PDB file of C-alpha atoms and ligand atoms in Angstrom:
ATOM      1  CA  UNK L  15       0.000   0.000   0.000  1.00 43.00           C
ATOM      2  CA  UNK L  16       1.144   3.511  -0.660  1.00 41.00           C
ATOM      3  CA  UNK L  17       0.337   6.802   0.967  1.00 45.00           C
ATOM      4  CA  UNK L  18      -1.715   7.852  -2.033  1.00 49.00           C
ATOM      5  CA  UNK L  19      -3.232   4.443  -2.757  1.00 57.00           C
ATOM      6  CA  UNK L  20      -1.722   4.699  -6.229  1.00 69.00           C
ATOM      7  CA  UNK L  21       0.345   1.680  -6.918  1.00 92.00           C
ATOM      8  CA  UNK L  22       1.826   2.666 -10.246  1.00 96.00           C
ATOM      9  CA  UNK L  23       2.179   6.266 -11.276  1.00 97.00           C
ATOM     10  CA  UNK L  24       3.185   7.352 -14.754  1.00 98.00           C
ATOM     11  CA  UNK L  25       4.039  11.039 -14.473  1.00 98.00           C
ATOM     12  CA  UNK L  26       4.510  13.374 -17.456  1.00 98.00           C
ATOM     13  CA  UNK L  27       6.384  10.842 -19.545  1.00 98.00           C
ATOM     14  CA  UNK L  28       7.830  11.962 -22.856  1.00 98.00           C
ATOM     15  CA  UNK L  29       9.974   9.945 -25.230  1.00 98.00           C
ATOM     16  CA  UNK L  30      11.528  11.383 -28.354  1.00 97.00           C
ATOM     17  CA  UNK L  31      13.553   9.549 -30.972  1.00 95.00           C
ATOM     18  CA  UNK L  32      15.755  11.046 -33.637  1.00 93.00           C
ATOM     19  CA  UNK L  33      14.134  10.302 -36.984  1.00 91.00           C
ATOM     20  CA  UNK L  34      15.579  10.997 -40.426  1.00 93.00           C
ATOM     21  CA  UNK L  35      13.009  13.781 -40.905  1.00 91.00           C
ATOM     22  CA  UNK L  36      13.367  15.276 -37.434  1.00 90.00           C
ATOM     23  CA  UNK L  37      12.405  14.103 -33.956  1.00 91.00           C
ATOM     24  CA  UNK L  38       9.724  11.455 -33.505  1.00 94.00           C
ATOM     25  CA  UNK L  39       7.491  12.241 -30.543  1.00 96.00           C
ATOM     26  CA  UNK L  40       6.701   8.666 -29.538  1.00 97.00           C
ATOM     27  CA  UNK L  41       5.229   9.857 -26.217  1.00 98.00           C
ATOM     28  CA  UNK L  42       4.246  13.300 -24.980  1.00 98.00           C
ATOM     29  CA  UNK L  43       3.009  14.226 -21.514  1.00 98.00           C
ATOM     30  CA  UNK L  44       1.657  10.800 -20.596  1.00 98.00           C
ATOM     31  CA  UNK L  45       0.251  10.562 -17.061  1.00 98.00           C
ATOM     32  CA  UNK L  46      -2.047   8.074 -15.337  1.00 98.00           C
ATOM     33  CA  UNK L  47      -2.170   5.921 -12.229  1.00 97.00           C
ATOM     34  CA  UNK L  48      -3.039   2.330 -11.462  1.00 97.00           C
ATOM     35  CA  UNK L  49      -4.452   1.405  -8.053  1.00 96.00           C
ATOM     36  CA  UNK L  50      -3.520  -1.677  -6.122  1.00 96.00           C
ATOM     37  CA  UNK L  51      -5.389  -4.733  -7.405  1.00 96.00           C
ATOM     38  CA  UNK L  52      -6.729  -2.887 -10.408  1.00 97.00           C
ATOM     39  CA  UNK L  53      -6.787  -4.276 -13.967  1.00 98.00           C
ATOM     40  CA  UNK L  54      -5.925  -1.482 -16.386  1.00 98.00           C
ATOM     41  CA  UNK L  55      -5.701  -1.818 -20.159  1.00 98.00           C
ATOM     42  CA  UNK L  56      -3.701   0.559 -22.292  1.00 98.00           C
ATOM     43  CA  UNK L  57      -5.232   0.626 -25.740  1.00 98.00           C
ATOM     44  CA  UNK L  58      -4.430   2.573 -28.886  1.00 96.00           C
ATOM     45  CA  UNK L  59      -3.597   2.309 -32.569  1.00 94.00           C
ATOM     46  CA  UNK L  60      -0.377   0.842 -33.872  1.00 93.00           C
ATOM     47  CA  UNK L  61       2.483   3.335 -33.451  1.00 94.00           C
ATOM     48  CA  UNK L  62       0.921   5.352 -30.589  1.00 96.00           C
ATOM     49  CA  UNK L  63       3.783   4.435 -28.270  1.00 97.00           C
ATOM     50  CA  UNK L  64       2.336   1.519 -26.295  1.00 97.00           C
ATOM     51  CA  UNK L  65       5.443  -0.649 -26.458  1.00 97.00           C
ATOM     52  CA  UNK L  66       7.672   2.345 -25.808  1.00 97.00           C
ATOM     53  CA  UNK L  67       5.650   3.149 -22.690  1.00 98.00           C
ATOM     54  CA  UNK L  68       5.609  -0.501 -21.621  1.00 98.00           C
ATOM     55  CA  UNK L  69       9.412  -0.627 -21.857  1.00 97.00           C
ATOM     56  CA  UNK L  70       9.788   2.607 -19.901  1.00 98.00           C
ATOM     57  CA  UNK L  71       7.448   1.372 -17.137  1.00 98.00           C
ATOM     58  CA  UNK L  72       9.375  -1.912 -17.010  1.00 97.00           C
ATOM     59  CA  UNK L  73      12.620   0.020 -16.577  1.00 97.00           C
ATOM     60  CA  UNK L  74      13.991  -1.371 -19.844  1.00 96.00           C
ATOM     61  CA  UNK L  75      14.242   2.012 -21.522  1.00 97.00           C
ATOM     62  CA  UNK L  76      14.716   5.543 -20.221  1.00 97.00           C
ATOM     63  CA  UNK L  77      12.286   8.386 -20.848  1.00 98.00           C
ATOM     64  CA  UNK L  78      13.206  11.732 -22.363  1.00 97.00           C
ATOM     65  CA  UNK L  79      11.211  13.364 -19.556  1.00 98.00           C
ATOM     66  CA  UNK L  80       9.015  12.302 -16.655  1.00 98.00           C
ATOM     67  CA  UNK L  81       9.036   9.482 -14.138  1.00 98.00           C
ATOM     68  CA  UNK L  82       7.470   6.137 -13.354  1.00 98.00           C
ATOM     69  CA  UNK L  83       6.822   5.200  -9.749  1.00 97.00           C
ATOM     70  CA  UNK L  84       5.981   1.817  -8.282  1.00 96.00           C
ATOM     71  CA  UNK L  85       4.925   2.067  -4.630  1.00 94.00           C
ATOM     72  CA  UNK L  86       6.246   5.624  -4.640  1.00 93.00           C
ATOM     73  CA  UNK L  87       9.711   4.475  -5.677  1.00 95.00           C
ATOM     74  CA  UNK L  88      11.113   5.710  -8.944  1.00 97.00           C
ATOM     75  CA  UNK L  89      11.672   2.957 -11.502  1.00 97.00           C
ATOM     76  CA  UNK L  90      14.950   3.361 -13.384  1.00 95.00           C
ATOM     77  CA  UNK L  91      15.892  -0.238 -14.134  1.00 96.00           C
ATOM     78  CA  UNK L  92      14.144  -3.629 -14.300  1.00 94.00           C
ATOM     79  CA  UNK L  93      12.936  -4.757 -10.891  1.00 92.00           C
ATOM     80  CA  UNK L  94      11.665  -8.103  -9.568  1.00 90.00           C
ATOM     81  CA  UNK L  95       8.664  -6.150  -8.266  1.00 92.00           C
ATOM     82  CA  UNK L  96       7.306  -6.340 -11.817  1.00 94.00           C
ATOM     83  CA  UNK L  97       6.508  -9.507 -13.702  1.00 94.00           C
ATOM     84  CA  UNK L  98       6.814  -8.765 -17.398  1.00 95.00           C
ATOM     85  CA  UNK L  99       5.211 -10.644 -20.299  1.00 95.00           C
ATOM     86  CA  UNK L 100       6.170  -9.739 -23.875  1.00 92.00           C
ATOM     87  CA  UNK L 101       4.278 -10.299 -27.087  1.00 88.00           C
ATOM     88  CA  UNK L 102       6.833 -12.808 -28.289  1.00 85.00           C
ATOM     89  CA  UNK L 103       7.229 -15.672 -25.905  1.00 76.00           C
ATOM     90  CA  UNK L 104      10.807 -15.008 -24.736  1.00 86.00           C
ATOM     91  CA  UNK L 105      11.145 -18.493 -23.246  1.00 94.00           C
ATOM     92  CA  UNK L 106      14.481 -20.272 -22.863  1.00 95.00           C
ATOM     93  CA  UNK L 107      14.307 -23.047 -25.471  1.00 96.00           C
ATOM     94  CA  UNK L 108      16.872 -25.187 -23.648  1.00 97.00           C
ATOM     95  CA  UNK L 109      14.872 -25.214 -20.448  1.00 97.00           C
ATOM     96  CA  UNK L 110      11.761 -27.237 -19.663  1.00 97.00           C
ATOM     97  CA  UNK L 111       8.492 -25.587 -18.628  1.00 97.00           C
ATOM     98  CA  UNK L 112       9.498 -26.123 -15.001  1.00 96.00           C
ATOM     99  CA  UNK L 113      12.948 -24.672 -15.694  1.00 95.00           C
ATOM    100  CA  UNK L 114      11.488 -21.615 -17.376  1.00 96.00           C
ATOM    101  CA  UNK L 115       9.066 -20.934 -14.535  1.00 95.00           C
ATOM    102  CA  UNK L 116      11.829 -21.482 -11.961  1.00 93.00           C
ATOM    103  CA  UNK L 117      14.102 -18.988 -13.670  1.00 90.00           C
ATOM    104  CA  UNK L 118      12.805 -15.964 -11.797  1.00 79.00           C
ATOM    105  CA  UNK L 119      13.237 -17.721  -8.467  1.00 84.00           C
ATOM    106  CA  UNK L 120      16.889 -18.552  -8.933  1.00 81.00           C
ATOM    107  CA  UNK L 121      18.040 -15.123  -7.875  1.00 73.00           C
ATOM    108  CA  UNK L 122      15.413 -14.838  -5.161  1.00 73.00           C
ATOM    109  CA  UNK L 123      15.611 -15.869  -1.536  1.00 72.00           C
ATOM    110  CA  UNK L 124      12.918 -18.549  -1.834  1.00 73.00           C
ATOM    111  CA  UNK L 125      14.514 -21.706  -0.390  1.00 74.00           C
ATOM    112  CA  UNK L 126      15.308 -24.661  -2.638  1.00 75.00           C
ATOM    113  CA  UNK L 127      12.562 -27.096  -1.617  1.00 77.00           C
ATOM    114  CA  UNK L 128       9.968 -24.313  -1.465  1.00 84.00           C
ATOM    115  CA  UNK L 129      10.865 -23.415  -5.048  1.00 87.00           C
ATOM    116  CA  UNK L 130       9.794 -26.751  -6.458  1.00 90.00           C
ATOM    117  CA  UNK L 131       6.434 -26.498  -4.714  1.00 92.00           C
ATOM    118  CA  UNK L 132       5.918 -22.956  -5.878  1.00 92.00           C
ATOM    119  CA  UNK L 133       6.809 -23.794  -9.468  1.00 94.00           C
ATOM    120  CA  UNK L 134       4.371 -26.708  -9.475  1.00 95.00           C
ATOM    121  CA  UNK L 135       1.627 -24.507  -8.053  1.00 94.00           C
ATOM    122  CA  UNK L 136       2.188 -21.891 -10.760  1.00 94.00           C
ATOM    123  CA  UNK L 137       2.170 -24.506 -13.507  1.00 96.00           C
ATOM    124  CA  UNK L 138      -1.169 -25.689 -12.146  1.00 94.00           C
ATOM    125  CA  UNK L 139      -2.444 -22.099 -11.885  1.00 92.00           C
ATOM    126  CA  UNK L 140      -1.896 -21.536 -15.615  1.00 93.00           C
ATOM    127  CA  UNK L 141      -3.400 -24.906 -16.534  1.00 93.00           C
ATOM    128  CA  UNK L 142      -0.230 -26.724 -17.595  1.00 96.00           C
ATOM    129  CA  UNK L 143      -0.185 -29.606 -15.152  1.00 95.00           C
ATOM    130  CA  UNK L 144       1.487 -32.578 -16.787  1.00 96.00           C
ATOM    131  CA  UNK L 145       3.689 -30.386 -19.011  1.00 98.00           C
ATOM    132  CA  UNK L 146       6.399 -29.500 -16.477  1.00 97.00           C
ATOM    133  CA  UNK L 147       9.017 -31.567 -18.296  1.00 98.00           C
ATOM    134  CA  UNK L 148       8.111 -30.419 -21.802  1.00 98.00           C
ATOM    135  CA  UNK L 149      10.300 -28.062 -23.824  1.00 97.00           C
ATOM    136  CA  UNK L 150       8.947 -24.863 -25.433  1.00 96.00           C
ATOM    137  CA  UNK L 151       9.216 -26.313 -28.953  1.00 96.00           C
ATOM    138  CA  UNK L 152       6.751 -29.023 -27.926  1.00 97.00           C
ATOM    139  CA  UNK L 153       4.113 -26.451 -26.921  1.00 96.00           C
ATOM    140  CA  UNK L 154       1.509 -24.423 -28.827  1.00 94.00           C
ATOM    141  CA  UNK L 155       1.630 -20.616 -28.831  1.00 93.00           C
ATOM    142  CA  UNK L 156      -1.070 -20.385 -26.185  1.00 93.00           C
ATOM    143  CA  UNK L 157       0.758 -22.828 -23.921  1.00 95.00           C
ATOM    144  CA  UNK L 158       4.013 -20.916 -24.334  1.00 95.00           C
ATOM    145  CA  UNK L 159       2.298 -17.729 -23.262  1.00 93.00           C
ATOM    146  CA  UNK L 160       0.898 -19.551 -20.218  1.00 95.00           C
ATOM    147  CA  UNK L 161       4.476 -20.474 -19.309  1.00 95.00           C
ATOM    148  CA  UNK L 162       5.510 -16.824 -19.709  1.00 95.00           C
ATOM    149  CA  UNK L 163       2.692 -15.761 -17.363  1.00 94.00           C
ATOM    150  CA  UNK L 164       3.672 -18.382 -14.773  1.00 94.00           C
ATOM    151  CA  UNK L 165       7.296 -17.242 -14.987  1.00 94.00           C
ATOM    152  CA  UNK L 166       6.276 -13.602 -14.546  1.00 93.00           C
ATOM    153  CA  UNK L 167       4.275 -14.540 -11.436  1.00 93.00           C
ATOM    154  CA  UNK L 168       7.027 -16.706  -9.935  1.00 91.00           C
ATOM    155  CA  UNK L 169       8.646 -13.976  -7.868  1.00 86.00           C
ATOM    156  CA  UNK L 170       5.251 -12.798  -6.634  1.00 89.00           C
ATOM    157  CA  UNK L 171       5.608  -9.352  -8.232  1.00 92.00           C
ATOM    158  CA  UNK L 172       3.568  -6.310  -7.189  1.00 91.00           C
ATOM    159  CA  UNK L 173       2.657  -5.610 -10.793  1.00 96.00           C
ATOM    160  CA  UNK L 174       2.007  -7.847 -13.778  1.00 96.00           C
ATOM    161  CA  UNK L 175       2.929  -5.865 -16.883  1.00 97.00           C
ATOM    162  CA  UNK L 176       1.977  -7.293 -20.284  1.00 97.00           C
ATOM    163  CA  UNK L 177       2.495  -6.075 -23.869  1.00 97.00           C
ATOM    164  CA  UNK L 178      -0.019  -7.607 -26.307  1.00 96.00           C
ATOM    165  CA  UNK L 179       0.558 -11.005 -24.714  1.00 94.00           C
ATOM    166  CA  UNK L 180      -2.160 -12.719 -26.752  1.00 93.00           C
ATOM    167  CA  UNK L 181      -1.376 -10.974 -30.022  1.00 90.00           C
ATOM    168  CA  UNK L 182       0.247 -13.992 -31.621  1.00 86.00           C
ATOM    169  CA  UNK L 183      -2.340 -16.691 -30.892  1.00 89.00           C
ATOM    170  CA  UNK L 184      -5.515 -17.610 -32.759  1.00 90.00           C
ATOM    171  CA  UNK L 185      -8.857 -16.065 -31.789  1.00 91.00           C
ATOM    172  CA  UNK L 186     -10.188 -19.085 -29.924  1.00 92.00           C
ATOM    173  CA  UNK L 187      -7.027 -19.530 -27.858  1.00 91.00           C
ATOM    174  CA  UNK L 188      -6.997 -15.823 -27.185  1.00 92.00           C
ATOM    175  CA  UNK L 189     -10.484 -15.933 -25.652  1.00 93.00           C
ATOM    176  CA  UNK L 190      -9.498 -18.845 -23.463  1.00 92.00           C
ATOM    177  CA  UNK L 191      -6.345 -17.067 -22.278  1.00 93.00           C
ATOM    178  CA  UNK L 192      -8.322 -13.910 -21.515  1.00 95.00           C
ATOM    179  CA  UNK L 193     -10.714 -15.848 -19.303  1.00 95.00           C
ATOM    180  CA  UNK L 194      -7.827 -17.626 -17.607  1.00 93.00           C
ATOM    181  CA  UNK L 195      -5.974 -14.378 -17.011  1.00 95.00           C
ATOM    182  CA  UNK L 196      -9.070 -12.951 -15.285  1.00 96.00           C
ATOM    183  CA  UNK L 197      -9.217 -16.076 -13.101  1.00 94.00           C
ATOM    184  CA  UNK L 198      -5.528 -15.710 -12.244  1.00 93.00           C
ATOM    185  CA  UNK L 199      -6.028 -12.023 -11.475  1.00 96.00           C
ATOM    186  CA  UNK L 200      -8.920 -12.834  -9.150  1.00 95.00           C
ATOM    187  CA  UNK L 201      -6.973 -15.594  -7.453  1.00 93.00           C
ATOM    188  CA  UNK L 202      -3.671 -13.751  -7.013  1.00 92.00           C
ATOM    189  CA  UNK L 203      -5.136 -10.240  -6.533  1.00 92.00           C
ATOM    190  CA  UNK L 204      -2.311  -8.813  -8.620  1.00 94.00           C
ATOM    191  CA  UNK L 205      -2.301  -5.355 -10.106  1.00 97.00           C
ATOM    192  CA  UNK L 206      -2.299  -5.748 -13.889  1.00 97.00           C
ATOM    193  CA  UNK L 207      -1.304  -3.299 -16.611  1.00 98.00           C
ATOM    194  CA  UNK L 208      -2.136  -4.865 -19.955  1.00 98.00           C
ATOM    195  CA  UNK L 209      -1.260  -3.330 -23.325  1.00 98.00           C
ATOM    196  CA  UNK L 210      -3.357  -4.150 -26.377  1.00 97.00           C
ATOM    197  CA  UNK L 211      -4.466  -2.632 -29.687  1.00 95.00           C
ATOM    198  CA  UNK L 212      -7.624  -4.776 -29.528  1.00 96.00           C
ATOM    199  CA  UNK L 213     -10.614  -2.771 -28.245  1.00 97.00           C
ATOM    200  CA  UNK L 214     -12.727  -5.868 -27.633  1.00 97.00           C
ATOM    201  CA  UNK L 215      -9.965  -7.357 -25.499  1.00 97.00           C
ATOM    202  CA  UNK L 216      -9.680  -4.152 -23.461  1.00 98.00           C
ATOM    203  CA  UNK L 217     -13.443  -3.946 -22.834  1.00 98.00           C
ATOM    204  CA  UNK L 218     -13.542  -7.605 -21.867  1.00 98.00           C
ATOM    205  CA  UNK L 219     -10.693  -7.351 -19.361  1.00 98.00           C
ATOM    206  CA  UNK L 220     -10.289  -3.911 -17.848  1.00 98.00           C
ATOM    207  CA  UNK L 221     -11.555  -2.046 -14.817  1.00 98.00           C
ATOM    208  CA  UNK L 222     -10.264   1.049 -16.581  1.00 98.00           C
ATOM    209  CA  UNK L 223      -9.038   1.681 -20.098  1.00 98.00           C
ATOM    210  CA  UNK L 224      -6.362   4.256 -20.851  1.00 98.00           C
ATOM    211  CA  UNK L 225      -7.078   5.201 -24.469  1.00 98.00           C
ATOM    212  CA  UNK L 226      -4.074   6.517 -26.380  1.00 97.00           C
ATOM    213  CA  UNK L 227      -3.769   8.533 -29.577  1.00 96.00           C
ATOM    214  CA  UNK L 228      -0.771   8.934 -31.862  1.00 94.00           C
ATOM    215  CA  UNK L 229       1.479  11.603 -33.330  1.00 93.00           C
ATOM    216  CA  UNK L 230       2.370  12.426 -30.702  1.00 95.00           C
ATOM    217  CA  UNK L 231       1.668   9.368 -28.551  1.00 96.00           C
ATOM    218  CA  UNK L 232      -0.547  10.610 -25.725  1.00 97.00           C
ATOM    219  CA  UNK L 233      -3.472   9.762 -23.455  1.00 98.00           C
ATOM    220  CA  UNK L 234      -6.730  10.724 -25.106  1.00 97.00           C
ATOM    221  CA  UNK L 235      -9.064   9.658 -22.327  1.00 97.00           C
ATOM    222  CA  UNK L 236      -9.423   7.226 -19.450  1.00 98.00           C
ATOM    223  CA  UNK L 237     -12.628   5.168 -19.537  1.00 98.00           C
ATOM    224  CA  UNK L 238     -14.049   3.443 -16.443  1.00 98.00           C
ATOM    225  CA  UNK L 239     -15.590   0.125 -17.391  1.00 98.00           C
ATOM    226  CA  UNK L 240     -18.408  -0.282 -14.936  1.00 97.00           C
ATOM    227  CA  UNK L 241     -19.672  -3.686 -16.026  1.00 97.00           C
ATOM    228  CA  UNK L 242     -19.847  -7.006 -14.163  1.00 96.00           C
ATOM    229  CA  UNK L 243     -17.836 -10.013 -15.316  1.00 95.00           C
ATOM    230  CA  UNK L 244     -17.943 -12.305 -17.201  1.00 94.00           C
ATOM    231  CA  UNK L 245     -18.515  -9.857 -20.022  1.00 97.00           C
ATOM    232  CA  UNK L 246     -20.096 -10.987 -23.225  1.00 95.00           C
ATOM    233  CA  UNK L 247     -19.464  -9.289 -26.558  1.00 94.00           C
ATOM    234  CA  UNK L 248     -23.118  -9.622 -27.588  1.00 96.00           C
ATOM    235  CA  UNK L 249     -24.411  -7.624 -24.563  1.00 97.00           C
ATOM    236  CA  UNK L 250     -25.685  -4.155 -25.419  1.00 97.00           C
ATOM    237  CA  UNK L 251     -23.618  -2.625 -22.628  1.00 97.00           C
ATOM    238  CA  UNK L 252     -20.455  -4.254 -23.976  1.00 98.00           C
ATOM    239  CA  UNK L 253     -21.298  -2.840 -27.385  1.00 98.00           C
ATOM    240  CA  UNK L 254     -21.669   0.664 -25.982  1.00 98.00           C
ATOM    241  CA  UNK L 255     -18.230   0.564 -24.348  1.00 98.00           C
ATOM    242  CA  UNK L 256     -16.746  -0.937 -27.488  1.00 98.00           C
ATOM    243  CA  UNK L 257     -18.147   1.825 -29.712  1.00 97.00           C
ATOM    244  CA  UNK L 258     -17.110   4.512 -27.270  1.00 97.00           C
ATOM    245  CA  UNK L 259     -13.480   3.366 -27.059  1.00 97.00           C
ATOM    246  CA  UNK L 260     -13.303   2.778 -30.801  1.00 97.00           C
ATOM    247  CA  UNK L 261     -14.681   6.276 -31.396  1.00 96.00           C
ATOM    248  CA  UNK L 262     -12.014   7.743 -29.119  1.00 96.00           C
ATOM    249  CA  UNK L 263      -9.296   5.886 -31.003  1.00 94.00           C
ATOM    250  CA  UNK L 264     -10.657   7.138 -34.315  1.00 91.00           C
ATOM    251  CA  UNK L 265     -10.536  10.642 -32.926  1.00 85.00           C
ATOM    252  CA  UNK L 266     -14.267  11.214 -32.709  1.00 71.00           C
ATOM    253  CA  UNK L 267     -15.721  13.265 -29.867  1.00 56.00           C
ATOM    254  CA  UNK L 268     -16.620  11.318 -26.747  1.00 50.00           C
ATOM    255  CA  UNK L 269     -20.092   9.763 -27.003  1.00 49.00           C
TER     256      UNK L 269
HETATM  257  P1  LIG B  10       3.008   0.730 -30.511  1.00 74.36           P
HETATM  258  O1  LIG B  10       3.541  -0.307 -29.590  1.00 74.36           O
HETATM  259  O2  LIG B  10       1.840   1.487 -29.949  1.00 74.36           O
HETATM  260  O3  LIG B  10       2.659   0.180 -31.864  1.00 74.36           O
HETATM  261  P2  LIG B  10       5.703   1.834 -30.470  1.00 74.36           P
HETATM  262  O4  LIG B  10       5.957   2.189 -29.044  1.00 74.36           O
HETATM  263  O5  LIG B  10       6.304   0.569 -30.941  1.00 74.36           O
HETATM  264  O6  LIG B  10       4.128   1.857 -30.758  1.00 74.36           O
HETATM  265  O7  LIG B  10       6.213   3.024 -31.401  1.00 74.36           O
HETATM  266  C1  LIG B  10       5.823   4.380 -31.218  1.00 74.36           C
HETATM  267  C2  LIG B  10       6.558   5.276 -32.201  1.00 74.36           C
HETATM  268  O8  LIG B  10       7.918   5.365 -31.858  1.00 74.36           O
HETATM  269  C3  LIG B  10       6.513   4.785 -33.638  1.00 74.36           C
HETATM  270  O9  LIG B  10       6.451   5.917 -34.483  1.00 74.36           O
HETATM  271  C4  LIG B  10       7.834   4.080 -33.804  1.00 74.36           C
HETATM  272  O10 LIG B  10       8.245   4.091 -35.137  1.00 74.36           O
HETATM  273  C5  LIG B  10       8.738   4.919 -32.923  1.00 74.36           C
HETATM  274  N1  LIG B  10       9.870   4.149 -32.346  1.00 74.36           N
HETATM  275  C6  LIG B  10       9.757   3.123 -31.475  1.00 74.36           C
HETATM  276  N2  LIG B  10      10.973   2.655 -31.130  1.00 74.36           N
HETATM  277  C7  LIG B  10      11.882   3.422 -31.805  1.00 74.36           C
HETATM  278  C8  LIG B  10      13.304   3.450 -31.892  1.00 74.36           C
HETATM  279  N3  LIG B  10      14.050   2.601 -31.172  1.00 74.36           N
HETATM  280  N4  LIG B  10      13.878   4.379 -32.701  1.00 74.36           N
HETATM  281  C9  LIG B  10      13.131   5.252 -33.408  1.00 74.36           C
HETATM  282  N5  LIG B  10      11.791   5.270 -33.376  1.00 74.36           N
HETATM  283  C10 LIG B  10      11.164   4.380 -32.593  1.00 74.36           C
HETATM  284 MG1  LIG B  11       3.655  -2.422 -29.631  1.00 74.36          MG
END
C-alpha cells in the first residue's frame, strides 16, 4: 500500500527519438495511475507508443522526460517487483516448462525445496499440469504464453505488466487465455497493466481503459468500465463501451 493508494504512477512521460526527418514524438506528456489490485488496459492504434511506454514502465528504456513510480519508488531499471510478459514468448528453449518458470526464483531468496512447490503450483495455476518436463518447442503458442505468465508470477511481483501477450495466438485460444488471465487475477489479486491494440480485449478485461492517440503518442481519455464479469461481446452494454473506445481511437468526440 502507498500513501496515495496509487500503486503505479506514470508522471509526465515523454519519449523522443531522432528520426531521419526530425524528432519522432513517440510519447508526450503521458500521465495516469493504477491502483492496487486494479486491472488497467492501455489501448491505442499501432504506433501510438504503447510498447515504448511498456518498456519505460518496465525500466527497460529511459524516458526523455518524466518518471514512473511503483509504490512511490522511482523505476529506473528492471525490478523483480514487476513480472513482465512480452508479445513474443521469450522463453528459454533449452529449459523445460518447469525450468522456465523457476528462472525468476533462482536469484530470489525462496529456499530450494519451497521453489519446487511454488513452481508446481504456478504450472497448475496456468493450466499446464502434466507439461512441467516439456520443452517450449513441444508447446503451442497459447501454452508458451501460459508459461511466460507463470514465470512472470514466480517472484510474486507487485505488478504484472503485459504487452499484447495474446497478439500472436488464434482467436479461440486468445479468448481462453483472456478468461484464464481474469481467473488468475482474481486468485492472485495482482495489479495488472495490460497493453493491447484490440478494443474488444480491453473492454472484456479492464476495470479502466487508458485510451491513447498517436502523433504524438498521448493519453486521449481514461474510460471506467463499470460492467460485471464475465462480459459478453453480444451484450448491449459491452457494445456501448466498445463503440465509445473505438470512437475515441478514431478521434471522434466522446459519445
Ligand atoms: P506501438 O507499440 O503502440 O505500436 P511503439 O511504441 O512501438 O508503438 O512506437 C511508437 C513510435 O515510436 C513509432 O512511431 C515508432 O516508429 C517509434 N519508435 C519506437 N521505437 C523506436 C526506436 N528505437 N527508434 C526510433 N523510433 C522508434
Ligand atoms: Mg507495440
